[in-house]
Coordinates of C-alpha atoms (C1' of nucleotides) in Angstrom, one line a residue:
Chain A
M1 CA 29.4 20.3 -27.6
T2 CA 27.5 17.4 -27.5
T3 CA 28.7 13.7 -28.0
T4 CA 26.6 10.7 -28.8
P5 CA 27.7 7.5 -27.9
H6 CA 26.6 4.6 -30.2
I7 CA 27.7 6.9 -33.1
P8 CA 31.8 7.4 -32.2
V9 CA 32.5 10.6 -30.4
R10 CA 34.8 12.3 -32.9
D11 CA 31.9 12.0 -35.2
L12 CA 30.3 15.2 -34.0
S13 CA 28.8 16.8 -37.4
L14 CA 25.4 18.8 -36.9
K15 CA 23.6 16.0 -38.4
H16 CA 24.4 13.6 -35.6
L17 CA 23.9 15.9 -33.0
R18 CA 20.3 16.0 -34.0
Q19 CA 20.0 12.6 -34.1
S20 CA 21.4 11.9 -30.8
C21 CA 18.6 14.1 -29.9
V22 CA 15.9 12.4 -31.6
N23 CA 16.8 9.0 -31.3
C24 CA 18.2 8.5 -27.7
S25 CA 18.0 10.5 -24.4
L26 CA 15.3 12.8 -25.8
R27 CA 13.1 10.6 -27.5
E28 CA 10.0 11.3 -25.4
L29 CA 10.9 14.9 -24.6
C30 CA 11.3 16.1 -28.6
L31 CA 10.0 13.7 -31.3
P32 CA 6.5 13.7 -30.2
I33 CA 6.2 17.6 -30.1
G34 CA 7.1 18.4 -33.8
L35 CA 9.7 21.3 -33.7
S36 CA 11.1 22.6 -36.7
T37 CA 14.6 21.3 -37.1
E38 CA 15.7 25.5 -36.3
E39 CA 13.8 24.6 -32.9
M40 CA 15.7 21.3 -32.6
R41 CA 18.7 23.0 -33.3
E42 CA 18.5 25.2 -30.4
L43 CA 17.8 22.4 -28.3
D44 CA 20.7 20.7 -28.8
T45 CA 23.0 23.5 -28.2
L46 CA 21.7 23.4 -24.5
I47 CA 22.3 19.5 -24.2
T48 CA 25.8 18.8 -22.7
Q49 CA 27.7 16.1 -23.8
A50 CA 26.4 12.3 -22.7
K51 CA 27.6 11.7 -19.5
P52 CA 28.1 8.0 -18.6
I53 CA 27.0 6.5 -15.2
K54 CA 28.4 3.2 -14.2
R55 CA 26.4 0.5 -12.1
G56 CA 26.1 1.4 -8.7
E57 CA 26.9 4.8 -9.0
A58 CA 24.7 8.1 -8.1
L59 CA 23.4 10.7 -10.8
Y60 CA 22.4 12.6 -8.1
R61 CA 21.7 12.3 -4.3
A62 CA 19.1 13.9 -2.2
G63 CA 20.7 17.4 -0.7
E64 CA 22.7 18.2 -3.9
P65 CA 22.3 21.4 -5.4
F66 CA 19.8 21.3 -8.5
R67 CA 21.3 22.8 -11.7
S68 CA 20.0 20.1 -14.1
L69 CA 17.5 17.4 -15.6
F70 CA 18.5 14.2 -16.6
A71 CA 17.3 12.4 -19.6
I72 CA 17.9 9.2 -19.9
R73 CA 20.0 8.2 -23.4
L74 CA 20.4 4.4 -22.2
G75 CA 20.3 2.8 -19.1
F76 CA 18.4 1.7 -16.0
F77 CA 17.9 4.0 -12.6
K78 CA 16.1 4.0 -9.4
A79 CA 15.1 7.0 -7.7
S80 CA 14.8 6.7 -3.7
V81 CA 13.9 8.8 -1.2
I82 CA 15.2 7.9 2.3
S83 CA 13.2 9.0 5.2
E84 CA 14.6 11.0 8.8
D85 CA 14.8 7.6 10.5
G86 CA 16.8 5.9 7.6
R87 CA 14.1 4.1 5.7
E88 CA 13.9 3.6 1.9
Q89 CA 11.3 4.1 -0.4
V90 CA 11.8 4.0 -4.0
T91 CA 9.8 6.1 -5.8
G92 CA 10.6 5.2 -9.5
F93 CA 12.2 3.1 -11.8
H94 CA 13.5 5.1 -14.9
M95 CA 14.7 3.8 -18.2
T96 CA 15.8 4.8 -21.7
G97 CA 14.3 8.3 -22.9
E98 CA 12.8 9.3 -19.5
L99 CA 13.7 12.1 -17.8
M100 CA 14.8 12.9 -13.9
G101 CA 15.1 15.5 -11.7
M102 CA 11.7 17.3 -11.7
D103 CA 11.2 16.8 -8.4
A104 CA 14.1 18.9 -7.6
V105 CA 12.8 22.1 -9.2
S106 CA 10.7 22.7 -6.0
S107 CA 13.5 23.6 -3.7
D108 CA 16.3 24.0 -6.0
L109 CA 17.8 21.1 -4.2
H110 CA 17.5 17.0 -5.2
T111 CA 14.9 14.9 -2.6
C112 CA 16.2 11.9 -4.0
D113 CA 19.0 9.8 -5.0
A114 CA 19.4 8.6 -8.5
I115 CA 21.1 5.6 -8.9
A116 CA 21.9 3.5 -12.1
L117 CA 21.2 -0.1 -11.6
E118 CA 23.2 -0.9 -15.1
D119 CA 25.9 1.1 -17.0
S120 CA 23.9 3.9 -18.4
E121 CA 24.8 7.3 -19.8
V122 CA 22.6 10.3 -19.5
C123 CA 22.4 14.0 -21.0
E124 CA 22.1 17.0 -18.4
L125 CA 19.9 19.7 -19.4
P126 CA 20.4 22.9 -17.6
F127 CA 17.0 23.6 -16.3
T128 CA 17.5 27.7 -16.4
D129 CA 18.8 27.4 -19.9
M130 CA 15.8 24.7 -20.7
E131 CA 13.3 27.6 -19.0
E132 CA 14.7 30.2 -21.3
L133 CA 14.7 28.3 -24.4
S134 CA 11.2 27.1 -23.5
R135 CA 9.9 30.8 -23.6
R136 CA 10.7 31.2 -26.9
I137 CA 9.2 27.7 -28.2
P138 CA 5.9 27.8 -26.4
I139 CA 5.3 24.1 -27.5
L140 CA 8.4 23.1 -25.4
Q141 CA 7.1 25.1 -22.6
H142 CA 4.2 23.0 -22.9
H143 CA 5.9 19.6 -23.3
F144 CA 7.5 20.3 -20.0
Y145 CA 4.4 21.3 -18.1
K146 CA 3.1 18.0 -19.5
L147 CA 6.2 15.8 -18.3
M148 CA 5.6 16.8 -15.1
S149 CA 2.1 16.4 -15.1
R150 CA 2.6 13.1 -16.0
E151 CA 4.8 12.4 -13.6
I152 CA 2.1 13.4 -10.8
V153 CA -0.2 11.0 -12.6
R154 CA 2.4 8.4 -12.5
D155 CA 2.6 8.9 -8.8
H156 CA -1.1 8.9 -8.4
G157 CA -1.0 5.3 -9.7
V158 CA 1.6 4.1 -7.6
M159 CA -0.5 5.6 -4.7
L160 CA -3.5 3.2 -5.8
L161 CA -1.1 0.7 -5.9
L162 CA 0.4 0.8 -2.6
G163 CA -3.1 2.0 -1.3
N164 CA -5.5 -0.6 -2.4
M165 CA -3.6 -3.4 -3.8
K166 CA -2.7 -6.9 -2.4
A167 CA 1.2 -8.1 -2.8
E168 CA 0.4 -10.4 -5.7
E169 CA -1.9 -7.7 -7.8
R170 CA 0.9 -5.7 -7.1
I171 CA 3.6 -7.7 -8.5
A172 CA 1.4 -8.7 -11.6
A173 CA 1.0 -4.6 -11.8
F174 CA 4.2 -4.2 -11.7
L175 CA 5.5 -6.6 -14.1
L176 CA 3.0 -5.3 -17.0
N177 CA 4.5 -2.0 -16.6
L178 CA 7.8 -2.8 -17.0
S179 CA 6.8 -5.1 -20.1
Q180 CA 4.7 -2.4 -21.5
R181 CA 7.6 0.0 -21.2
F182 CA 9.9 -2.3 -22.7
A183 CA 7.6 -2.8 -25.6
I184 CA 7.2 0.7 -26.1
R185 CA 11.1 0.9 -26.6
G186 CA 11.1 -1.6 -29.2
Y187 CA 12.2 -4.4 -26.7
S188 CA 10.6 -7.9 -25.9
A189 CA 7.3 -7.3 -23.9
S190 CA 7.4 -11.3 -22.9
S191 CA 10.4 -11.5 -21.9
F192 CA 13.3 -9.2 -20.0
H193 CA 15.8 -8.7 -17.2
L194 CA 15.3 -7.2 -14.0
R195 CA 17.9 -4.6 -13.1
M196 CA 17.0 -4.4 -9.6
T197 CA 16.8 -6.8 -7.0
R198 CA 13.8 -8.1 -5.0
E199 CA 14.8 -5.5 -2.1
E200 CA 14.3 -2.6 -4.6
I201 CA 11.3 -4.3 -6.1
G202 CA 9.8 -4.7 -2.8
S203 CA 10.3 -1.2 -1.4
Y204 CA 8.9 0.2 -4.5
L205 CA 5.6 -2.0 -3.9
G206 CA 5.5 -1.4 -0.3
L207 CA 6.5 -5.3 0.1
K208 CA 9.4 -7.2 1.8
L209 CA 11.7 -9.3 -0.2
E210 CA 10.5 -12.6 0.8
T211 CA 7.1 -11.6 -0.7
V212 CA 8.2 -10.4 -3.7
S213 CA 10.2 -13.3 -4.4
R214 CA 7.1 -16.0 -2.9
S215 CA 4.8 -14.1 -5.3
L216 CA 7.3 -14.7 -8.3
S217 CA 7.3 -18.0 -7.6
K218 CA 3.8 -18.6 -6.9
F219 CA 3.1 -17.0 -10.8
Q220 CA 6.0 -19.7 -11.9
E221 CA 3.8 -22.5 -10.6
N222 CA 0.7 -21.2 -12.0
G223 CA 2.4 -21.0 -15.2
L224 CA 2.1 -16.9 -15.6
I225 CA 5.4 -16.3 -15.9
K226 CA 8.8 -18.2 -16.2
V227 CA 11.4 -16.9 -13.7
Q228 CA 15.1 -17.4 -13.8
N229 CA 16.9 -15.6 -11.4
R230 CA 16.2 -11.7 -13.1
L231 CA 15.2 -12.8 -16.2
I232 CA 11.1 -12.9 -16.6
E233 CA 9.3 -14.6 -19.1
I234 CA 5.9 -13.7 -19.5
I235 CA 3.9 -16.5 -20.3
N236 CA 0.1 -15.2 -20.1
P237 CA 0.0 -11.4 -19.5
D238 CA -4.0 -11.8 -19.7
A239 CA -3.9 -13.9 -16.4
L240 CA -1.6 -11.3 -15.2
K241 CA -4.3 -8.7 -15.9
Q242 CA -7.3 -10.5 -14.8
L243 CA -5.3 -10.6 -11.4
I244 CA -5.3 -6.6 -10.9
N245 CA -9.2 -6.4 -12.0
N246 CA -10.5 -9.4 -10.9
C247 CA -9.5 -8.7 -7.0
Q248 CA -12.5 -6.8 -6.3
Q249 CA -11.8 -4.5 -3.3
Chain B
M1 CA -20.7 25.8 9.1
T2 CA -18.0 27.4 6.9
T3 CA -15.7 29.6 7.9
T4 CA -16.9 33.3 6.3
P5 CA -14.7 34.8 3.6
H6 CA -12.6 37.7 4.2
I7 CA -14.1 39.4 1.5
P8 CA -18.0 38.8 0.5
V9 CA -18.6 37.1 -2.4
R10 CA -21.3 39.7 -4.1
D11 CA -18.1 42.6 -3.8
L12 CA -16.3 41.9 -6.8
S13 CA -14.8 45.3 -7.7
L14 CA -11.2 44.7 -9.3
K15 CA -9.5 45.8 -6.5
H16 CA -11.0 43.2 -4.6
L17 CA -10.5 41.0 -7.2
R18 CA -6.8 41.6 -6.7
Q19 CA -6.9 41.3 -3.2
S20 CA -8.6 38.4 -3.7
C21 CA -5.4 37.2 -5.5
V22 CA -3.2 38.1 -2.7
N23 CA -5.1 37.3 -0.1
C24 CA -6.7 33.5 -0.7
S25 CA -6.7 31.6 -3.9
L26 CA -3.5 32.4 -4.8
R27 CA -1.2 33.0 -1.8
E28 CA 1.0 30.4 -3.0
L29 CA 0.9 31.2 -6.7
C30 CA 1.8 35.1 -6.5
L31 CA 2.9 36.3 -3.1
P32 CA 6.0 34.7 -2.9
I33 CA 7.3 35.0 -6.0
G34 CA 7.8 39.0 -6.3
L35 CA 5.4 39.9 -9.1
S36 CA 5.4 43.9 -10.0
T37 CA 1.5 45.4 -9.3
E38 CA 1.4 45.9 -13.1
E39 CA 2.3 42.1 -13.9
M40 CA 0.0 41.4 -11.0
R41 CA -2.9 43.0 -12.5
E42 CA -2.4 41.2 -15.9
L43 CA -2.6 38.1 -13.9
D44 CA -5.8 39.5 -12.3
T45 CA -7.3 39.9 -15.9
L46 CA -7.0 36.5 -16.3
I47 CA -9.0 34.9 -12.9
T48 CA -12.5 34.7 -13.3
Q49 CA -14.6 35.4 -10.6
A50 CA -14.8 33.0 -7.8
K51 CA -17.0 30.1 -8.1
P52 CA -18.9 28.3 -5.2
I53 CA -18.9 24.9 -4.7
K54 CA -21.3 23.5 -2.5
R55 CA -20.6 20.6 -0.2
G56 CA -20.6 17.3 -2.1
E57 CA -20.2 18.5 -5.4
A58 CA -17.5 18.1 -8.1
L59 CA -15.2 20.9 -9.2
Y60 CA -14.0 18.6 -11.5
R61 CA -14.2 14.6 -12.3
A62 CA -12.0 12.2 -14.0
G63 CA -12.2 12.2 -18.0
E64 CA -13.9 15.3 -18.3
P65 CA -12.3 17.7 -20.6
F66 CA -9.0 20.1 -19.0
R67 CA -9.2 23.5 -19.4
S68 CA -8.3 25.3 -16.7
L69 CA -6.3 24.6 -13.2
F70 CA -8.3 25.7 -10.1
A71 CA -6.9 27.8 -7.0
I72 CA -8.8 27.4 -4.0
R73 CA -9.9 30.5 -2.6
L74 CA -11.7 29.2 0.3
G75 CA -13.0 25.5 1.6
F76 CA -11.7 22.0 1.1
F77 CA -11.5 19.5 -1.2
K78 CA -10.5 16.1 -1.8
A79 CA -9.0 14.9 -5.2
S80 CA -9.3 11.1 -6.1
V81 CA -8.9 8.4 -8.5
I82 CA -11.4 5.8 -9.5
S83 CA -9.7 2.1 -10.5
E84 CA -11.2 0.3 -13.5
D85 CA -12.6 -1.8 -10.8
G86 CA -13.8 0.2 -8.9
R87 CA -11.1 0.8 -6.2
E88 CA -11.5 4.6 -4.9
Q89 CA -8.0 6.1 -3.9
V90 CA -7.7 9.6 -2.5
T91 CA -4.7 11.3 -3.7
G92 CA -4.5 14.1 -1.8
F93 CA -6.6 16.8 0.3
H94 CA -6.4 20.3 -0.4
M95 CA -7.1 23.6 1.1
T96 CA -7.3 26.9 0.6
G97 CA -4.6 28.5 -1.0
E98 CA -3.7 24.9 -3.1
L99 CA -3.9 24.5 -6.6
M100 CA -5.6 21.7 -7.9
G101 CA -5.7 20.2 -11.5
M102 CA -2.3 20.0 -12.3
D103 CA -2.6 16.2 -13.1
A104 CA -4.9 17.1 -15.9
V105 CA -2.1 18.5 -18.5
S106 CA -0.6 15.7 -19.1
S107 CA -3.8 13.9 -21.0
D108 CA -5.8 17.2 -21.6
L109 CA -8.1 15.1 -19.4
H110 CA -8.7 15.3 -16.1
T111 CA -7.5 12.2 -14.7
C112 CA -9.4 12.5 -10.9
D113 CA -12.3 13.7 -9.0
A114 CA -12.4 16.8 -7.1
I115 CA -15.2 16.5 -4.5
A116 CA -15.6 19.8 -2.4
L117 CA -15.7 18.8 1.4
E118 CA -17.1 21.8 2.7
D119 CA -18.5 25.0 0.7
S120 CA -15.8 26.4 -1.1
E121 CA -14.8 28.8 -3.8
V122 CA -12.5 28.5 -6.3
C123 CA -10.4 30.9 -9.0
E124 CA -10.0 29.3 -12.4
L125 CA -6.9 29.9 -14.2
P126 CA -7.7 29.2 -18.1
F127 CA -4.3 27.0 -18.8
T128 CA -3.9 28.3 -22.4
D129 CA -3.7 31.9 -21.2
M130 CA -1.5 31.1 -18.0
E131 CA 1.1 29.8 -20.2
E132 CA 1.2 32.2 -22.8
L133 CA 1.2 35.1 -19.6
S134 CA 4.3 32.9 -17.8
R135 CA 6.2 33.2 -21.3
R136 CA 6.1 36.8 -20.9
I137 CA 6.9 36.5 -17.1
P138 CA 9.6 34.4 -16.5
I139 CA 9.0 34.1 -12.6
L140 CA 5.7 33.0 -13.4
Q141 CA 6.7 30.2 -15.4
H142 CA 9.5 29.3 -13.1
H143 CA 6.8 29.5 -10.1
F144 CA 4.7 27.0 -11.9
Y145 CA 7.0 24.7 -12.8
K146 CA 7.9 24.5 -9.3
L147 CA 4.2 24.1 -7.9
M148 CA 4.4 21.2 -10.0
S149 CA 7.3 19.9 -8.7
R150 CA 6.2 20.6 -5.3
E151 CA 3.2 18.3 -6.3
I152 CA 5.7 15.3 -7.0
V153 CA 7.9 15.7 -3.9
R154 CA 4.4 15.7 -2.0
D155 CA 3.1 12.6 -3.9
H156 CA 6.7 11.1 -3.1
G157 CA 6.2 11.7 0.5
V158 CA 2.6 10.0 0.7
M159 CA 4.2 6.7 -1.2
L160 CA 7.2 6.4 2.0
L161 CA 4.4 6.5 3.8
L162 CA 1.9 4.0 2.0
G163 CA 5.1 1.8 1.4
N164 CA 6.9 1.9 4.6
M165 CA 4.7 3.3 7.5
K166 CA 2.5 1.5 10.1
A167 CA -1.3 2.4 10.8
E168 CA -0.6 4.4 13.7
E169 CA 2.6 6.1 12.3
R170 CA 0.1 7.1 9.2
I171 CA -2.8 8.3 11.4
A172 CA 0.0 10.7 13.3
A173 CA 2.0 11.6 10.2
F174 CA -1.6 12.9 8.9
L175 CA -2.7 14.6 11.6
L176 CA 1.1 16.5 12.0
N177 CA 0.2 17.2 8.2
L178 CA -2.9 18.7 8.5
S179 CA -1.9 20.7 12.0
Q180 CA 1.1 22.6 9.7
R181 CA -0.9 23.1 6.9
F182 CA -3.6 24.7 9.1
A183 CA -1.0 26.7 11.0
I184 CA 0.3 28.0 8.1
R185 CA -2.8 29.5 7.2
G186 CA -3.5 31.0 10.5
Y187 CA -5.8 28.7 11.9
S188 CA -4.8 27.0 15.1
A189 CA -2.4 24.2 15.0
S190 CA -3.4 22.0 18.1
S191 CA -7.4 22.7 17.5
F192 CA -9.0 21.7 14.0
H193 CA -12.1 20.1 12.4
L194 CA -11.9 17.2 10.2
R195 CA -13.3 17.7 6.7
M196 CA -13.4 13.9 5.9
T197 CA -14.9 11.1 7.1
R198 CA -13.2 8.1 8.6
E199 CA -13.3 6.0 5.3
E200 CA -11.9 9.2 3.5
I201 CA -9.0 9.5 5.8
G202 CA -8.8 5.5 5.7
S203 CA -8.6 5.8 1.9
Y204 CA -5.8 8.0 1.7
L205 CA -3.6 6.6 4.5
G206 CA -4.1 3.0 2.7
L207 CA -6.4 1.7 5.7
K208 CA -9.4 0.3 6.7
L209 CA -12.0 3.1 8.3
E210 CA -12.0 0.9 11.3
T211 CA -8.3 1.0 11.7
V212 CA -8.5 4.9 11.5
S213 CA -10.8 4.8 14.4
R214 CA -9.3 2.9 16.6
S215 CA -5.8 4.5 16.2
L216 CA -7.6 7.7 16.8
S217 CA -9.2 6.3 20.0
K218 CA -5.9 4.9 21.0
F219 CA -4.0 8.4 20.5
Q220 CA -6.6 9.6 22.8
E221 CA -6.4 6.7 25.4
N222 CA -2.6 7.7 25.7
G223 CA -3.4 11.5 25.9
L224 CA -2.0 12.2 22.5
I225 CA -5.1 13.8 21.2
K226 CA -8.4 14.8 22.2
V227 CA -11.3 13.3 19.6
Q228 CA -14.8 14.5 19.5
N229 CA -16.3 13.6 16.5
R230 CA -14.4 15.5 13.9
L231 CA -12.9 17.7 16.1
I232 CA -9.4 17.4 16.9
E233 CA -7.6 18.4 19.7
I234 CA -3.6 17.8 19.6
I235 CA -2.3 17.3 22.9
N236 CA 1.1 16.0 22.7
P237 CA 2.4 17.0 19.3
D238 CA 6.1 16.2 20.5
A239 CA 4.8 12.4 21.0
L240 CA 3.3 11.8 17.5
K241 CA 6.5 13.1 15.8
Q242 CA 8.1 10.5 18.1
L243 CA 5.6 7.7 17.0
I244 CA 6.4 8.5 13.5
N245 CA 10.4 8.5 13.8
N246 CA 10.8 5.8 16.2
C247 CA 9.4 2.8 14.6
Q248 CA 12.9 2.1 13.0
Q249 CA 11.8 0.4 9.9
Chain C
dC1 C1' -38.9 12.1 15.4
dG2 C1' -37.2 8.6 12.5
dT3 C1' -34.1 7.4 9.1
dA4 C1' -29.6 7.1 7.2
dC5 C1' -25.1 8.0 7.6
dG6 C1' -21.0 7.9 10.1
dT7 C1' -18.4 6.0 14.0
dT8 C1' -16.9 3.1 17.6
dT9 C1' -15.7 -1.4 19.4
dG10 C1' -15.1 -6.5 19.7
dA11 C1' -14.0 -10.8 18.0
dT12 C1' -11.8 -13.7 14.8
dG13 C1' -9.0 -14.7 10.9
dG14 C1' -5.6 -14.3 7.0
dG15 C1' -1.9 -11.8 4.7
dG16 C1' 2.3 -10.4 4.9
dG17 C1' 5.8 -9.5 8.0
dT18 C1' 10.2 -11.4 10.8
dC19 C1' 13.4 -15.0 11.8
dA20 C1' 16.1 -18.2 9.7
dA21 C1' 18.9 -21.4 7.3
dG22 C1' 20.5 -23.0 3.2
dA23 C1' 21.1 -22.1 -2.3
dA24 C1' 22.4 -20.4 -6.3
dA25 C1' 24.4 -16.3 -8.3
dG26 C1' 28.1 -13.1 -9.4
dG27 C1' 32.4 -11.0 -8.6
dT28 C1' 37.6 -11.4 -7.4
dG29 C1' 41.7 -12.7 -7.5
dG30 C1' 45.2 -16.0 -7.7
Chain D
dC1 C1' 39.3 -21.8 -15.3
dC2 C1' 39.0 -23.0 -10.1
dA3 C1' 38.3 -21.2 -5.8
dC4 C1' 36.6 -18.3 -2.2
dC5 C1' 33.9 -14.8 -0.5
dT6 C1' 29.5 -12.0 -0.6
dT7 C1' 25.2 -10.3 -2.2
dT8 C1' 20.9 -12.0 -3.8
dC9 C1' 17.1 -15.3 -3.9
dT10 C1' 14.5 -19.0 -1.8
dT11 C1' 11.8 -21.9 1.0
dG12 C1' 10.0 -23.0 5.9
dA13 C1' 8.1 -21.6 10.1
dC14 C1' 5.7 -18.5 13.2
dC15 C1' 3.3 -14.7 14.6
dC16 C1' 1.6 -10.1 14.4
dC17 C1' -1.0 -6.5 12.6
dC18 C1' -4.8 -4.7 10.1
dA19 C1' -8.8 -6.6 7.4
dT20 C1' -13.1 -8.4 8.1
dC21 C1' -17.8 -9.1 9.8
dA22 C1' -20.8 -7.6 13.1
dA23 C1' -23.6 -5.0 16.5
dA24 C1' -24.1 -0.8 18.6
dC25 C1' -24.5 3.7 19.6
dG26 C1' -24.1 9.0 17.9
dT27 C1' -25.0 12.5 14.8
dA28 C1' -27.1 14.9 11.2
dC29 C1' -30.8 16.2 8.2
dG30 C1' -35.6 15.5 6.1

DNA sequence: CGTACGTTTGATGGGGGTCAAGAAAGGTGG
DNA sequence: CCACCTTTCTTGACCCCCATCAAACGTACG
């Protein structure tokens, strides 16, 4: 039984089931790989009803047993690991259409917390079912390998950022990355709302919240962006790009 | 020079190929998941003859088309990404029994360079063949998902290190990590040879080579380790562990 | 044996962490 | 709608860690 958010819950025809898959949570998962209608239907039967997660709630926490991946149907999450001595490191921010929980496959335990930064909805994908299905649909198997690989590449990018870039370069890269991801989803690339605190940005970028705040203020002074609390307007994206590339190591 | 392989390179009968799979390059891949002899044989037919890579040579480079994963049969590699403006970030060091190239699945192009830091041997695993086989051997499919997931978890650990730790903590964590991985492979945990330069260590840890050198010297002064060029002897592993955990945030 | 590369160590300076205080925003209950 | 409180954000002052620059030394290799 799959429900679908922007479609009324009671209206559960097959057509809408498929739509839910294509349009929302599994956009990245299904749409680009060209499954047949029949295969898509099989995939849909796997997916449980969309589950709402309120802002501040955990989708899962480190240490919990792993059963499912989660596709974000709508909303915004942070993923973070806590070290033994209590330090938090935000490992990623995830938005509509992205898949979470792939880190948990390795040990059958979640290795990080996933916290909703706004009211969200996720679709649960039981992993063993998914594995079974992907054996029968080669293209789906390949796509899952690709998704996990993409996560690795993304992490390498963050490592480059943390290892090589100065504070302002990191912030610039972060803003451009968000901008691009919003744009892909049909939102404005030049104006968006930050769902996370300065502290969470800082944790992700290896900076203190004061440094994040200062950098944003400086960008505003220089006319690169406009900051109004968590509303960001990108005035001069080219200057931001230049900032990242110019500072030769 | 390089340590001697368990099996002479020239002796490549089927039996030895299988042994090579079990004992060396694919230790992590095959051994722990309990394949039947028949399945193991199928896997072996997939694997090409061990290929030697000399010190300094590239196993692959960023941008090259992706065809295969590589299992390190013997040796030591660094993986690194180069940013558009020429900055190098070492994303990992890989030793015997580990799998390289999983980042390339996402785009069918290698996204990083893999450079041998000592004379090495790798087994090539053509990825499409591997996918096909893993469809018929569920446990193999699951294991590959796990391996990729493990890579993600590992990267999260590095992100924590880069985002939260001070120079000496990073070095301590790095040394302990190497120590542990050597120990798993049956080598000494307390005494080992660094295959990489101070600069490469620094790149991996987000530090400059001088800082790496200074930290090692300081550890030696304090009796935690003994450094003799690239030979490291760990005198007081507990003190190193404490170093990582004590420095609260 | 000499050149090149890698390493160590010192001196210096700056980027960003830390501490602190005040301002702004958001949520809650009356 | 307002008063109140909490959380988040901004800005300033100070200082420390680590990058940078520089020089000398050790080691590997042709």
